[in-house]
Structure formats: structure tokens, C-alpha cells
Coordinates of C-alpha atoms and ligand atoms in Angstrom, one line a residue:
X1288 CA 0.0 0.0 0.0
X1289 CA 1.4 3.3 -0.9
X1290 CA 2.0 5.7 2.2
X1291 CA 0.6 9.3 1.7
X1292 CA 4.0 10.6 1.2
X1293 CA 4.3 8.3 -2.0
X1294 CA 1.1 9.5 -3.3
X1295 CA 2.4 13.1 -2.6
X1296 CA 5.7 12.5 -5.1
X1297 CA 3.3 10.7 -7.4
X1298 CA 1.4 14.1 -7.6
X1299 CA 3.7 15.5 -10.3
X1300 CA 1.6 18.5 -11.1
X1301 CA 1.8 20.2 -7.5
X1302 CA 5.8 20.7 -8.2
X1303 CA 5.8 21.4 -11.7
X1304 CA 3.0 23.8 -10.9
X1305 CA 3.7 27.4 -11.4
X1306 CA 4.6 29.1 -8.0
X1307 CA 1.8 31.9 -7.7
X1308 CA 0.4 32.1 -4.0
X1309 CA -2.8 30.7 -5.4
X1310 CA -1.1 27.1 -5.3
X1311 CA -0.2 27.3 -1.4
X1312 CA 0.1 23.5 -0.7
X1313 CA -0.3 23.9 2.8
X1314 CA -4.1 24.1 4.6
X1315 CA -4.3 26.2 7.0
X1316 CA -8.0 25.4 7.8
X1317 CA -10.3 22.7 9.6
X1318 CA -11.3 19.9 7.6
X1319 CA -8.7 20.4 4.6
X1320 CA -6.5 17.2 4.1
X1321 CA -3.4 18.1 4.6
X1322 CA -0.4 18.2 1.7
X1323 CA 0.9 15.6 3.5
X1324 CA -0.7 13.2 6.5
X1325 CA 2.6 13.6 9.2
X1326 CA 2.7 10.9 11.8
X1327 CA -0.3 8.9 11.3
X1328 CA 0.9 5.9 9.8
X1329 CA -0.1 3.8 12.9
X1330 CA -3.4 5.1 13.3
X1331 CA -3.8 4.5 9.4
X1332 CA -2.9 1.4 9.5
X1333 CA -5.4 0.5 11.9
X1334 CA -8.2 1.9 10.2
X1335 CA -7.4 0.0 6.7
X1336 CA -7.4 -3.1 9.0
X1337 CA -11.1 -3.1 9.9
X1338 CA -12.0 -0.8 6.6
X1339 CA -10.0 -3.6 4.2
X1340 CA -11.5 -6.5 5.9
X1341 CA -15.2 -4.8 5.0
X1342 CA -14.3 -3.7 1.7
X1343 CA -13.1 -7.2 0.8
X1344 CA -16.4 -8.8 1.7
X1345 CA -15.9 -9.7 4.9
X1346 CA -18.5 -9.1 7.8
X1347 CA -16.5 -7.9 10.5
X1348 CA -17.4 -7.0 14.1
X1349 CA -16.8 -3.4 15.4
X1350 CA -16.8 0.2 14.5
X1351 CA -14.2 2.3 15.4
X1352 CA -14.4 5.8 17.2
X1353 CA -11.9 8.6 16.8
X1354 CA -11.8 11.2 19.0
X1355 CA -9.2 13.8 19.4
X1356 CA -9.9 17.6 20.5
X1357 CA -10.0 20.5 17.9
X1358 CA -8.0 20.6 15.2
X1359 CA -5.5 17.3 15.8
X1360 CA -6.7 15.8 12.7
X1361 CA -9.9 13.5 12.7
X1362 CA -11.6 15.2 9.7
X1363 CA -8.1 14.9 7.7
X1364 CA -7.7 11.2 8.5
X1365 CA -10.9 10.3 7.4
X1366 CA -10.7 12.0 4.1
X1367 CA -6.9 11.2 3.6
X1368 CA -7.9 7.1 4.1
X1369 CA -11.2 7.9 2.0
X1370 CA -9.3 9.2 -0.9
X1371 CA -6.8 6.3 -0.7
X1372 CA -9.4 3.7 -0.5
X1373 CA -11.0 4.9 -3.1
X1374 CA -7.4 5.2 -5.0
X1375 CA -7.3 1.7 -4.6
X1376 CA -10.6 0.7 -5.8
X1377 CA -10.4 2.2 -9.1
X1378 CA -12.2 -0.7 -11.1
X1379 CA -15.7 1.1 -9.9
X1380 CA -18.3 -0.1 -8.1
X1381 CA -16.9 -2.5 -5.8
X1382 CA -17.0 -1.1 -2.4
X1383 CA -18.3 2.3 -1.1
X1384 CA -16.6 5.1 1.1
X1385 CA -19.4 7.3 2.5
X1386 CA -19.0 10.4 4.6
X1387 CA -22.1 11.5 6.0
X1388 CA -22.7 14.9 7.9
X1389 CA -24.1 14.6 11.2
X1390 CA -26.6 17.7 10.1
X1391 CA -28.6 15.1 8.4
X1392 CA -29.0 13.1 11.4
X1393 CA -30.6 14.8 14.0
X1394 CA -33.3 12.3 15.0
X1395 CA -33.5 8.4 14.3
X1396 CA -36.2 8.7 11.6
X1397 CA -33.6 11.4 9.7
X1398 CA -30.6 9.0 10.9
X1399 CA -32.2 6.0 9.1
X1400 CA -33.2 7.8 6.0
X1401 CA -29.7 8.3 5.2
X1402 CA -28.7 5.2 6.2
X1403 CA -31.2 4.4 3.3
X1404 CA -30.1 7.3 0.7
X1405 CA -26.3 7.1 1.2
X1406 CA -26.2 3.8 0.7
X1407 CA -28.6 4.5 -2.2
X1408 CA -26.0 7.2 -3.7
X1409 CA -23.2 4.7 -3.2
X1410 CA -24.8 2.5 -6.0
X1411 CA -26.0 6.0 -7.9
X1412 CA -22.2 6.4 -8.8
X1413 CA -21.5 2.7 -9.3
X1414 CA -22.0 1.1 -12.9
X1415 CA -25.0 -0.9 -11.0
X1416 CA -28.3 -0.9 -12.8
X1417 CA -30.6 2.3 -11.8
X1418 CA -33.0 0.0 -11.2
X1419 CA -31.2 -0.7 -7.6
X1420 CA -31.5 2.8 -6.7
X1421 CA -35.1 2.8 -7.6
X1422 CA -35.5 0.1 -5.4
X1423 CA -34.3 2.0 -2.9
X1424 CA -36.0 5.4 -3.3
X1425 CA -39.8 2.8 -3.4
X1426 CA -38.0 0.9 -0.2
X1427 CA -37.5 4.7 1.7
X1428 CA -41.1 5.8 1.0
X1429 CA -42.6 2.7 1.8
X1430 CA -40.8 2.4 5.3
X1431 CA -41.6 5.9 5.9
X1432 CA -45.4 4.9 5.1
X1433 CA -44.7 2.3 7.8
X1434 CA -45.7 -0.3 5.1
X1435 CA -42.0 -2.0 5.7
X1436 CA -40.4 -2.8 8.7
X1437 CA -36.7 -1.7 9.5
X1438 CA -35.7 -4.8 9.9
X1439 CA -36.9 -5.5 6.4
X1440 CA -35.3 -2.5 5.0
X1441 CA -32.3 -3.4 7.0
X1442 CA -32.2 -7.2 4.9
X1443 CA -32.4 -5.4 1.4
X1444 CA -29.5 -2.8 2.7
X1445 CA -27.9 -6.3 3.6
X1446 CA -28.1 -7.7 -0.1
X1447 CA -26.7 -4.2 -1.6
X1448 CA -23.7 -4.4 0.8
X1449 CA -22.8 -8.0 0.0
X1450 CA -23.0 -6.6 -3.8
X1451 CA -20.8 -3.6 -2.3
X1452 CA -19.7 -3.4 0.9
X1453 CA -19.8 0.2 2.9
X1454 CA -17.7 2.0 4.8
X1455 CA -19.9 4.3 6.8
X1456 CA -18.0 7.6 8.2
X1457 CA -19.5 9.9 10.7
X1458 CA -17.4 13.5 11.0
X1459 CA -18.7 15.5 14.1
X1460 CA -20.0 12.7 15.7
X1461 CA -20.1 14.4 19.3
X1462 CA -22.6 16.3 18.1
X1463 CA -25.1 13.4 17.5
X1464 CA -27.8 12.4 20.4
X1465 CA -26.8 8.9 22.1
X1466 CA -30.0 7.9 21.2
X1467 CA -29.2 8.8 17.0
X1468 CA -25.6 7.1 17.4
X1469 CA -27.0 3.8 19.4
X1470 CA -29.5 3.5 16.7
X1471 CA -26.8 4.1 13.9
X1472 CA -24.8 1.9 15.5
X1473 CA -27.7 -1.2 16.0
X1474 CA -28.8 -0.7 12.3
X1475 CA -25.2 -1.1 11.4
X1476 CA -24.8 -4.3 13.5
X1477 CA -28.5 -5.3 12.1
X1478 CA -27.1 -4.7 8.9
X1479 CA -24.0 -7.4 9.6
X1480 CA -26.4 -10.2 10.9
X1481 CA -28.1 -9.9 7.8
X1482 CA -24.5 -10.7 6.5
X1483 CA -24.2 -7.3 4.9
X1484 CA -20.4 -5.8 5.2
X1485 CA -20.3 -2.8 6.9
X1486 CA -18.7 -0.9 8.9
X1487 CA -18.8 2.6 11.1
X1488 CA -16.3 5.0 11.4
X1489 CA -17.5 8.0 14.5
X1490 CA -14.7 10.4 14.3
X1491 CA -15.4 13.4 16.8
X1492 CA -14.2 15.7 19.8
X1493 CA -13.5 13.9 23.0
X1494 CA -17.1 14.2 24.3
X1495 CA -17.9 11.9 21.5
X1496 CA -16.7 9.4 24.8
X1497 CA -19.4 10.8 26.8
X1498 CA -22.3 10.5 23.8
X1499 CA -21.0 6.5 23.5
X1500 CA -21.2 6.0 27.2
X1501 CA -25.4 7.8 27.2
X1502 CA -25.5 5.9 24.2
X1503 CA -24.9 2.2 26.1
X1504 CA -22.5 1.2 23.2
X1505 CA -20.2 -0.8 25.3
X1506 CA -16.6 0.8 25.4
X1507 CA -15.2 -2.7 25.0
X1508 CA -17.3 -5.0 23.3
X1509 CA -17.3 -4.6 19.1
X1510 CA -15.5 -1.1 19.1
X1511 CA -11.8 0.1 18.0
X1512 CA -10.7 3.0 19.5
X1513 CA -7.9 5.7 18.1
X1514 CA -7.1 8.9 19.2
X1515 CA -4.8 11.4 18.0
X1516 CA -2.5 13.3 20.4
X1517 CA -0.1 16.0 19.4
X1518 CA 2.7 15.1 16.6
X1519 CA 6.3 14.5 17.6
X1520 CA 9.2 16.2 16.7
X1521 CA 10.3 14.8 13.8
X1522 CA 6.6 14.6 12.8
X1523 CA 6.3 17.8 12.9
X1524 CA 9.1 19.0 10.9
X1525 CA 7.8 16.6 8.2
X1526 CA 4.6 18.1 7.6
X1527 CA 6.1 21.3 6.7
X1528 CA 9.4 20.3 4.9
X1529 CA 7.7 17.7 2.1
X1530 CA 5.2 19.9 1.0
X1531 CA 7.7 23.0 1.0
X1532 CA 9.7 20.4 -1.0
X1533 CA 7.6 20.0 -3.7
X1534 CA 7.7 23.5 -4.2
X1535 CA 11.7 23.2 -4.4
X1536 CA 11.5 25.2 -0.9
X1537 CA 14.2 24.4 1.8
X1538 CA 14.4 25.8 5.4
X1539 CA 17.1 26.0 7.3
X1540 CA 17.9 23.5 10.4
X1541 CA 17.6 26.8 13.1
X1542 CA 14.3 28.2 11.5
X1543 CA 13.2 24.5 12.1
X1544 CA 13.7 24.2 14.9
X1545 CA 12.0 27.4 15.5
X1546 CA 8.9 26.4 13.9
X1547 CA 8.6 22.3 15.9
X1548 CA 9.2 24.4 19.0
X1549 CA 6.3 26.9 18.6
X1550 CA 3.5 24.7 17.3
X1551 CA 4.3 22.1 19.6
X1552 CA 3.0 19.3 17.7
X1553 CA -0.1 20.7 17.1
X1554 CA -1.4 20.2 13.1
X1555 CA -3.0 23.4 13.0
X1556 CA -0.4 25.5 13.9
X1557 CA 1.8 23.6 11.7
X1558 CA -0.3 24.5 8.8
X1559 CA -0.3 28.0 10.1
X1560 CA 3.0 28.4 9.4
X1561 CA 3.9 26.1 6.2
X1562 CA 1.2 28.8 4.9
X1563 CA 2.9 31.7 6.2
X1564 CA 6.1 30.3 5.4
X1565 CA 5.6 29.3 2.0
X1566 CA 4.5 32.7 0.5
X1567 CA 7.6 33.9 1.7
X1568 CA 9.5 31.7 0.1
X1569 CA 7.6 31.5 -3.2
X1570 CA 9.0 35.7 -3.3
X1571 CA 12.3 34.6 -3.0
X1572 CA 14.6 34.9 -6.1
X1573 CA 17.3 32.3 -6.7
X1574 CA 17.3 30.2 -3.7
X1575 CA 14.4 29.7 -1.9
X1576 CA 16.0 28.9 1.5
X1577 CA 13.4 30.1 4.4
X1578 CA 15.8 31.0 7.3
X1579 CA 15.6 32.4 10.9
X1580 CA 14.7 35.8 9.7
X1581 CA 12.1 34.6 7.9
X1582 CA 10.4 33.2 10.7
X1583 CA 11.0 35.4 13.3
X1584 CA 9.2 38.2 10.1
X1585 CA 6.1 35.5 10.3
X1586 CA 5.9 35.0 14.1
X1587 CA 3.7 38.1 14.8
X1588 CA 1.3 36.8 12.2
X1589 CA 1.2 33.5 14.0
X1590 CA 0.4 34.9 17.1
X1591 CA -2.1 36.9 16.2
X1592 CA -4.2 33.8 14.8
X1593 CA -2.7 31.6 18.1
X1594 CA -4.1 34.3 20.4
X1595 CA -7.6 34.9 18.2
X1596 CA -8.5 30.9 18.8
X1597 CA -7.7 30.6 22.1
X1598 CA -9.6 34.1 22.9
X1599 CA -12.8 32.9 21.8
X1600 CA -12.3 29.6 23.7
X1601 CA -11.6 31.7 27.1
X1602 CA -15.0 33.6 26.1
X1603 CA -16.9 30.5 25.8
X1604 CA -16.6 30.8 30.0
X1605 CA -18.7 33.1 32.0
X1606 CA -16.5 35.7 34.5
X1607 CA -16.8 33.5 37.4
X1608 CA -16.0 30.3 35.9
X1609 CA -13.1 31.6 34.1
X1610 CA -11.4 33.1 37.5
X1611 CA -11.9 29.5 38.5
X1612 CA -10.1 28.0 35.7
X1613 CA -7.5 30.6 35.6
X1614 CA -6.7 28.7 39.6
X1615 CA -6.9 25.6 38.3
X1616 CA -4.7 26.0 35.4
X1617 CA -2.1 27.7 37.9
X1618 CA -2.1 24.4 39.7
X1619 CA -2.3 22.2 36.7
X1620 CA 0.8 23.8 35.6
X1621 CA 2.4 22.7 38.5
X1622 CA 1.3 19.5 38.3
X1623 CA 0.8 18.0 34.6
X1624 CA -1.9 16.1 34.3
X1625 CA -4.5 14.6 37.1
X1626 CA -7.3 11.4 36.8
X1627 CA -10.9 12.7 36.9
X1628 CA -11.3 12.1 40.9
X1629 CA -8.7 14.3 41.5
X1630 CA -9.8 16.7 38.8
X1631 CA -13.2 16.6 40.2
X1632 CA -12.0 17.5 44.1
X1633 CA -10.0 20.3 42.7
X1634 CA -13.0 21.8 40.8
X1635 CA -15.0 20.9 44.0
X1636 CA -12.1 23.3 45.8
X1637 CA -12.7 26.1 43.9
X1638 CA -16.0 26.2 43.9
X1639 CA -15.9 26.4 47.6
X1640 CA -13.3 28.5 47.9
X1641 CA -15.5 30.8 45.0
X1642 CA -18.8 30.4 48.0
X1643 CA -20.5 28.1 45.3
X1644 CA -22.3 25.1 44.8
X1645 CA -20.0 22.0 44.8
X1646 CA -23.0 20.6 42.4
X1647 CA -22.0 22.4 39.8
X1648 CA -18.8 20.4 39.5
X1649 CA -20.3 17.7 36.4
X1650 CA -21.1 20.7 34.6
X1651 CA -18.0 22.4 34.5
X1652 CA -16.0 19.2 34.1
X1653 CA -18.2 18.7 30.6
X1654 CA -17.5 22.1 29.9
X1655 CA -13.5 21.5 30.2
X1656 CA -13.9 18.6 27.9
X1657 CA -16.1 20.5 25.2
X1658 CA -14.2 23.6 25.1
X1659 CA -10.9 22.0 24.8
X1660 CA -9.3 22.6 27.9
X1661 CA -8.0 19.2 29.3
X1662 CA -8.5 15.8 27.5
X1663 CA -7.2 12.3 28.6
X1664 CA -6.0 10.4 25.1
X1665 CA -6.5 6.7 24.7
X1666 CA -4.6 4.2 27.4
X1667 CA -4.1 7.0 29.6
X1668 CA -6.7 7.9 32.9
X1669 CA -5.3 11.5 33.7
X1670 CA -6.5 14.5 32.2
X1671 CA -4.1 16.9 30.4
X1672 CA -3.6 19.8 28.4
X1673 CA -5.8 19.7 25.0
X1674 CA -4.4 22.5 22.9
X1675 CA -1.0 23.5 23.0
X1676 CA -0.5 27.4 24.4
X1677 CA -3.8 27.2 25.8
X1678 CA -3.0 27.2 29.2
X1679 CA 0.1 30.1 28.8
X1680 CA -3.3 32.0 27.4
X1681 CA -5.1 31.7 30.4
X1682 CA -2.2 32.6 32.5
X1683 CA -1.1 34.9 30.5
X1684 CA -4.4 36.7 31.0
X1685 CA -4.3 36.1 34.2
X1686 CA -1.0 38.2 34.3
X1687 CA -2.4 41.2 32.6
X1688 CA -5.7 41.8 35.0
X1689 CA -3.3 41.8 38.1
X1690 CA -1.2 44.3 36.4
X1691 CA -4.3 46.1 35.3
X1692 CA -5.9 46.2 38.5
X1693 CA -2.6 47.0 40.6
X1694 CA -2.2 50.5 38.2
X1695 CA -6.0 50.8 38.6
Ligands
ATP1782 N1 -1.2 14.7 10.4 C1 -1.2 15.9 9.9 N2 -0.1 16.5 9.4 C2 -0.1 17.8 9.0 N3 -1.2 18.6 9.0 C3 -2.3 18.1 9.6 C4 -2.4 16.7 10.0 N4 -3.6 16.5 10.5 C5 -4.3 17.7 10.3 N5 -3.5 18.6 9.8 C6 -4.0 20.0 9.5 O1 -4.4 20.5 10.7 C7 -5.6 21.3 10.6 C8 -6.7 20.7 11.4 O2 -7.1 19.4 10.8 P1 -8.5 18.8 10.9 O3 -9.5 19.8 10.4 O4 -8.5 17.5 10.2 O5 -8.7 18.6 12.4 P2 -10.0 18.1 13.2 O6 -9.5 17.2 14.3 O7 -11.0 17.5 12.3 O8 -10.6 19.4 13.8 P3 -12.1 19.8 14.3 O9 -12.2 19.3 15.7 O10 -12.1 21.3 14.2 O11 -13.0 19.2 13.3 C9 -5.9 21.3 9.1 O12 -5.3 22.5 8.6 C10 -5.1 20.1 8.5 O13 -4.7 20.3 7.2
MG1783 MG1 -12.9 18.0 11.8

């Protein structure tokens, strides 16, 4: 199986294209698939385990769940294994790689329609006979008249998928009720006793833990987990030095350096500054070498953008509740990271210490979760860090209203 760095020097065009800044290889954006996927070969590999298994016909028996907090990746590993399953499956029509929005799936009825339709539009752009996808536009309006049963429906979806098995990606998943994903998730395994192949893929913040739990889908039984923490080192440098390679772009060791140490691992920030990075070496005459000056020119810029995201996160908190997580970062500092007990009895501390109500402690703790504050990443119980800089942010502000209030 090619890697996605072979399918990157296989992409010809991107170096021979012309350098105008319209061609920036880099994606500084959610949900763009990366130039090139750095440091998920494991997690990859793991995923075409399961997904190859389905795709070659065979009825397997889990799902697996991604979950990760903002910007680490999800949405650009599910595309980046979409595109290369589908790479390999270029004698059409075999198997299916669908990617459904979690907007269409707001209550079971809705979830199971689109259960029907995508797997509907998977045969619409196979070389199957349109009479299959009339079959399955009747099949939806008849089980919406109620003159079907689902587990009817669920036997014919069972006969298309052993004509073309289905991978079934979720993006956003978190934001699905438990009751949608548990009936997702029972349709998919209803689907499997009817000996169809298919298989779910729930990619989503780490609350998408918390939705699976309310959900009642067992965290052991018939469920893969992955979850992607921050890049390391050499990682890291990847993802900005193949796709500034392609553009015949070098950096200097120092300025390299420079760049790991700031973004910390983090793919966004990464992206951030192979963007920045890039224009200014596309401007460059003669050698395009990008070099300490160059980044300490961008580094403002970077900032800026660093400072915006983590801004709007704070604001996400009311006054009270952010002068309680501006203690508890000072102590999680100190400390690293913490299992949810002890997490829990330090919330409980501030509250008290705040003269508030210790039950408000569940709902704070969610809220640390959903706005990205701590996470705890797979085979680990303690809570840490999600987002790189984050906590310097809240300190940082933390700094600034002392000094405010002492010249006040
Ligand atoms: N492994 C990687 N190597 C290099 N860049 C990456 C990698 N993974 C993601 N990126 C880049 O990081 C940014 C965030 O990626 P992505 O949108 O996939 O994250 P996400 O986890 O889906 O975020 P969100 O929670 O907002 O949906 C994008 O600019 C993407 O191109
Ligand atoms: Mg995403």
C-alpha cells in the first residue's frame, strides 16, 4: 500500500505547478486534508485493517471511534484514508466510502433515511443498474409509510452491501444524540447479521466518549478505538518540509527548529506556518531557503491567529468560571496532568473557595472537555492539556488583569 507521502511524489503537477500564491500546498484550515498526512501511519494502518477487511467482503465486528480535540486531525484522516481507499478501488463499483454529515442526522427517523439514501447514492455512482436505486428510493417511501419494517429494509440494505460493501463515516460525531448514534450503531450491526459488510467509522471531539457511554454502546465489546495526540518532533518537521519540498523550498535546520518548537505538535499550527512560510518563500529569487529571519518576520502573524483561537475559547466561560479556571490552570501547571477524581475535588475546591455550589462540578468538568481545555487520550486515565499554548493564554491573561488592577 502506498503511504501518503508516495502519493504526494506521485502528484507531479503540484511541483511542476507554477509558484503563484494561489497554489499554497499547505491548509491552514479545519477539515482540509493536509499536503501531506505527518505521523499517522499507525493510526492509518489500523483503520485499513477493519475498513479492508469490509471492503473485501468480509462481515466484520466493530466500528471504530476517533476522538481527538479540535484541530489534531480527525476530519483529515478520514478524508486522507477515503481518498486512498477509493485510490485503490479504481475498477468502480466494488466497495463504497461514504462520509455523512451529522446535520442530516438529527433524530433516528432522519438518521435511518440516510442510512437508506447514502447507501442509495453509493450504488448511484457505481455502474450498477438504476434500477437498484429505484428500489431503494420505493424501499424509503414505503418504510416511511410504515408499510416495511426496518428490519426489512435493514435485509435489502444487507443484499446491496454483499454486492458492495460500505464504509460508513461519521465527522462530528459528538454532536449526534446517544439515542441517534446507538440506533446508527444497532442498524449497522443489524445490517451485519443480515450478513451485509459494513462498517462505522465515529470520528469526533472527545465528548464523543461521553455520547458513546449515554449511548450504552459498550466501550469494550465490538469497538476500535484511536485517538490522535499531538505530533512529535520529527513529525512535525515533516509536515512542513515535504510539502515545502515540492515546491523546491528548503528551510534552514535553526528556523526548524523554531517552527517544531512553537507549534508544539499541534497540526493546526503547523499548517499555520507552512502557509505563512511558503509565500515567503515562493517571493524569493534564486534560492528559496526560508531561514531564521524569515520566521521570526512571520511569528507576529502567527500569534495573532494563536491568540484569536484561544480568545474565543476563554469567552466560551462566564466571569466567574473563568477566575476558576485561571486557579486551576495555575495548579495544573504545576502538576501536569490529574485522573478525573482528582480533577473533580479540585473543581470541588474552587468552587468552595468561590462560595458556590459544589453541584455544579459535572457541569464544569463537561465544559472542560467540550471547550478544549483538558482531554485524557487513549490508554491514559489522567486529564491533560488539550491544545498547545492554551493554558500560557489563560495565565497569560491572568497576568495582565493583576497588572491592570494594581495600576487601577
Ligand atoms: N497529520 C497531519 N499532518 C499535517 N497537518 C495536519 C495533520 N492533521 C491535520 N492537519 C492539518 O491541521 C488542521 C486541522 O485538521 P482537521 O480539520 O482535520 O482537524 P479536526 O481534528 O478534524 O478538527 P475539528 O475538531 O475542528 O473538526 C488542518 O489545517 C489540517 O490540514
Ligand atoms: Mg474535523
Amino acid at each position: 500500500m502506498e503511504t501518503g507521502f508516495q502519493l504526494l511524489l506521485k502528484d507531479q503537477t503540484m511541483a511542476s505547478a507554477k509558484l503563484n500564491i494561489a497554489n499554497n500546498p499547505f491548509t491552514a484550515g479545519h477539515g482540509k486534508v493536509p499536503p501531506f498526512l505527518a505521523g499517522r501511519e499507525d493510526d492509518k494502518h489500523k483503520l485499513y485493517e477493519l475498513l479492508g477487511r469490509t471492503i473485501g467482503g468480509e462481515v466484520v465486528t466493530s466500528n471504530l471511534y476517533i476522538f481527538a480535540p479540535r484541530g489534531m486531525g480527525k476530519t483529515s484522516l478520514l478524508e486522507q484514508v477515503g481518498k486512498e481507499l477509493k485510490s485503490l478501488n479504481r475498477d468502480k463499483g466494488k466497495s463504497a466510502v461514504i462520509m455523512t454529515a451529522v446535520n442530516a442526522m438529527q433524530t433516528v427517523e432522519e438518521a435511518r433515511k440516510t442510512l437508506i439514501d447514502d447507501i442509495g447514492i453509493s450504488f448511484r455512482n457505481s455502474l450498477l443498474p438504476e434500477k437498484v436505486i429505484a428500489d431503494l428510493n420505493i424501499l424509503s417511501a414505503q418504510w416511511s409509510a410504515k408499510e416495511k419494517s426496518w428490519s426489512s429494509v435493514c435485509g435489502y440494505l444487507a443484499e446491496k452491501c454483499r454486492k458492495r460493501p460500505v464504509v460508513f463515516m461519521v465527522d462530528e460525531a459528538h454532536r449526534l444524540s446517544p439515542d441517534v448514534l446507538a440506533a446508527v450503531v444497532d442498524d449497522i450491526e443489524m445490517i451485519r447479521r443480515k450478513d451485509g459488510p459494513v462498517v462505522g467509522v465515529f470520528a469526533g471531539k472527545p465528548l464523543l466518549l461521553d455520547v458513546i457511554g449515554e449511548a450504552g454502546v459498550s466501550y469494550e465489546e465490538r469497538s476500535d478505538y484511536i485517538s490522535l495526540d499531538l505530533l512529535n518532533d520529527r513529525d512535525s518537521a515533516a509536515a512542513i518540509e515535504y510539502p515545502m519540498s515540492t515546491s523546491s523550498i528548503k528551510i534552514t535546520r535553526s528556523a526548524m527548529n523554531q517552527v517544531v518548537e512553537d507549534a508544539q505538535g499541534y497540526p493546526t499550527y503547523l499548517q499555520y506556518w507552512g502557509s505563512e512560510l511558503w509565500k515567503l518563500g515562493i517571493e524569493k529569487t534564486g534560492q528559496n531557503v526560508i531561514g531564521e529571519a524569515d520566521v521570526a518576520l512571520v511569528r507576529p502573524e502567527i500569534s495573532k491567529r494563536k491568540q484569536l483561537a484561544d480568545q474565543s475559547r476563554f469567552d466560551r466561560w462566564s466571569k466567574e468560571d473563568s477566575r476558576l479556571l485561571v486557579s486551576l490552570t495555575e495548579r495544573l501547571r504545576d502538576i501536569g496532568g490529574v485522573n478525573r477524581l482528582c480533577m473533580e475535588e479540585m473543581i470541588e475546591e474552587e468552587l468552595e473557595r468561590q462560595g458556590r455550589n459544589i453541584v455544579e462540578t459535572d457541569r464544569i468538568f463537561r465544559k472542560m472537555i467540550e471547550t478544549d481545555y483538558v482531554w485524557s487520550p487513549l490508554g491514559t486515565t489522567n486529564y491533560k492539556a488539550a491544545l498547545p499554548s492554551y493554558f500560557s493564554f489563560i495565565l497569560g491573561q491572568e497576568m495582565e488583569r493583576a497588572a491592570q488592577q494594581k495600576s487601577a
